[in-house]
């Protein structure tokens, strides 16, 4: 490929810089004549004139989409239904009444058996 695109991760927030700001790399080359000795021999792009070593951040502006608010439709609820917590999506009136009758019946059976 002719051009290489590389993503650079950094902690610097380049979005605060003015539009059109460019960054460039300075290079310093070293030779190693001996095991513990380094000698500087090349300095490259210290003035930033070589355009092939530029980084120009491109900030894609994304349109802000506001969520549409839909009016909520409230279902009429009986006074008994407001006494108990609603844990399901729909209120099952018949199953709630059957449950209350079963509990009341069990309570009556226990009460009258203990009374004898």
Coordinates of C-alpha atoms in Angstrom, one line a residue:
X1 CA 0.0 0.0 0.0
X2 CA 1.3 3.5 -0.8
X3 CA 0.1 5.1 2.4
X4 CA 0.2 3.6 5.8
X5 CA -2.4 4.7 8.4
X6 CA -1.4 4.2 12.0
X7 CA -3.3 5.0 15.1
X8 CA -1.3 6.6 17.9
X9 CA -2.7 6.4 21.4
X10 CA -1.6 9.0 23.8
X11 CA -2.9 10.8 26.9
X12 CA -2.6 14.2 25.2
X13 CA -5.9 15.8 24.2
X14 CA -5.3 17.1 20.7
X15 CA -8.9 18.1 20.2
X16 CA -8.2 21.3 22.2
X17 CA -5.5 22.5 19.7
X18 CA -6.5 24.9 16.9
X19 CA -7.7 23.4 13.7
X20 CA -4.8 22.7 11.3
X21 CA -2.2 22.1 14.0
X22 CA 0.4 19.6 12.7
X23 CA 3.0 17.6 14.6
X24 CA 6.3 16.4 13.2
X25 CA 9.1 14.0 14.3
X26 CA 12.7 15.0 15.0
X27 CA 15.2 12.3 14.5
X28 CA 18.7 12.0 16.0
X29 CA 20.9 9.2 14.8
X30 CA 23.7 7.6 16.8
X31 CA 26.6 5.4 16.0
X32 CA 28.1 2.9 18.4
X33 CA 31.9 2.7 17.9
X34 CA 32.4 0.7 21.1
X35 CA 30.4 -1.3 23.5
X36 CA 29.6 1.6 26.0
X37 CA 30.1 4.6 23.7
X38 CA 27.5 6.3 21.5
X39 CA 28.3 9.1 19.0
X40 CA 25.7 11.4 17.6
X41 CA 26.1 11.5 13.8
X42 CA 22.8 12.5 12.2
X43 CA 20.1 15.1 13.0
X44 CA 17.1 15.0 10.8
X45 CA 13.9 17.1 10.4
X46 CA 14.6 19.6 13.3
X47 CA 13.0 22.4 11.4
X48 CA 9.9 20.3 10.5
X49 CA 10.1 21.0 6.7
X50 CA 9.8 17.4 5.6
X51 CA 6.1 16.8 5.1
X52 CA 6.4 13.0 5.0
X53 CA 7.0 13.0 8.8
X54 CA 3.9 15.0 9.7
X55 CA 1.0 14.1 11.8
X56 CA -2.2 16.1 11.3
X57 CA -5.1 15.1 13.5
X58 CA -8.4 14.7 11.8
X59 CA -11.4 15.1 14.0
X60 CA -14.6 13.7 12.6
X61 CA -17.6 15.7 13.6
X62 CA -20.5 13.5 14.3
X63 CA -24.0 15.0 14.3
X64 CA -25.8 14.9 17.6
X65 CA -29.1 13.0 17.3
X66 CA -31.6 13.9 20.0
X67 CA -33.8 11.0 21.1
X68 CA -37.5 11.4 20.3
X69 CA -39.7 11.5 23.3
X70 CA -42.9 9.5 23.0
X71 CA -45.8 10.3 25.4
X72 CA -46.3 7.4 27.8
X73 CA -49.8 5.9 27.9
X74 CA -50.9 5.2 31.4
X75 CA -53.2 2.2 31.9
X76 CA -56.1 2.6 34.4
X77 CA -55.4 0.7 37.6
X78 CA -57.8 -0.3 40.3
X79 CA -57.2 0.8 43.9
X80 CA -56.4 -2.7 45.1
X81 CA -53.6 -3.1 42.5
X82 CA -51.8 0.0 43.9
X83 CA -51.5 -1.7 47.3
X84 CA -49.1 -4.3 46.0
X85 CA -45.8 -3.9 44.3
X86 CA -45.8 -4.3 40.5
X87 CA -43.0 -6.6 39.5
X88 CA -44.2 -7.7 36.0
X89 CA -44.8 -5.9 32.8
X90 CA -48.5 -6.4 32.9
X91 CA -50.9 -6.7 35.8
X92 CA -52.6 -10.0 36.0
X93 CA -55.7 -9.2 38.0
X94 CA -57.2 -12.7 37.8
X95 CA -54.1 -14.4 39.1
X96 CA -53.8 -12.0 41.9
X97 CA -57.4 -12.5 43.0
X98 CA -56.9 -16.3 42.9
X99 CA -53.7 -16.0 45.0
X100 CA -55.5 -13.9 47.6
X101 CA -58.4 -16.4 47.8
X102 CA -56.0 -19.4 48.2
X103 CA -54.1 -17.6 51.0
X104 CA -57.3 -16.5 52.7
X105 CA -58.6 -20.1 52.5
X106 CA -55.4 -21.6 53.9
X107 CA -55.5 -19.1 56.8
X108 CA -59.2 -20.0 57.5
X109 CA -58.4 -23.7 57.5
X110 CA -55.5 -23.3 59.9
X111 CA -57.5 -21.0 62.2
X112 CA -60.5 -23.4 62.5
X113 CA -58.2 -26.5 62.9
X114 CA -56.4 -24.8 65.8
X115 CA -59.7 -23.7 67.4
X116 CA -60.9 -27.2 67.8

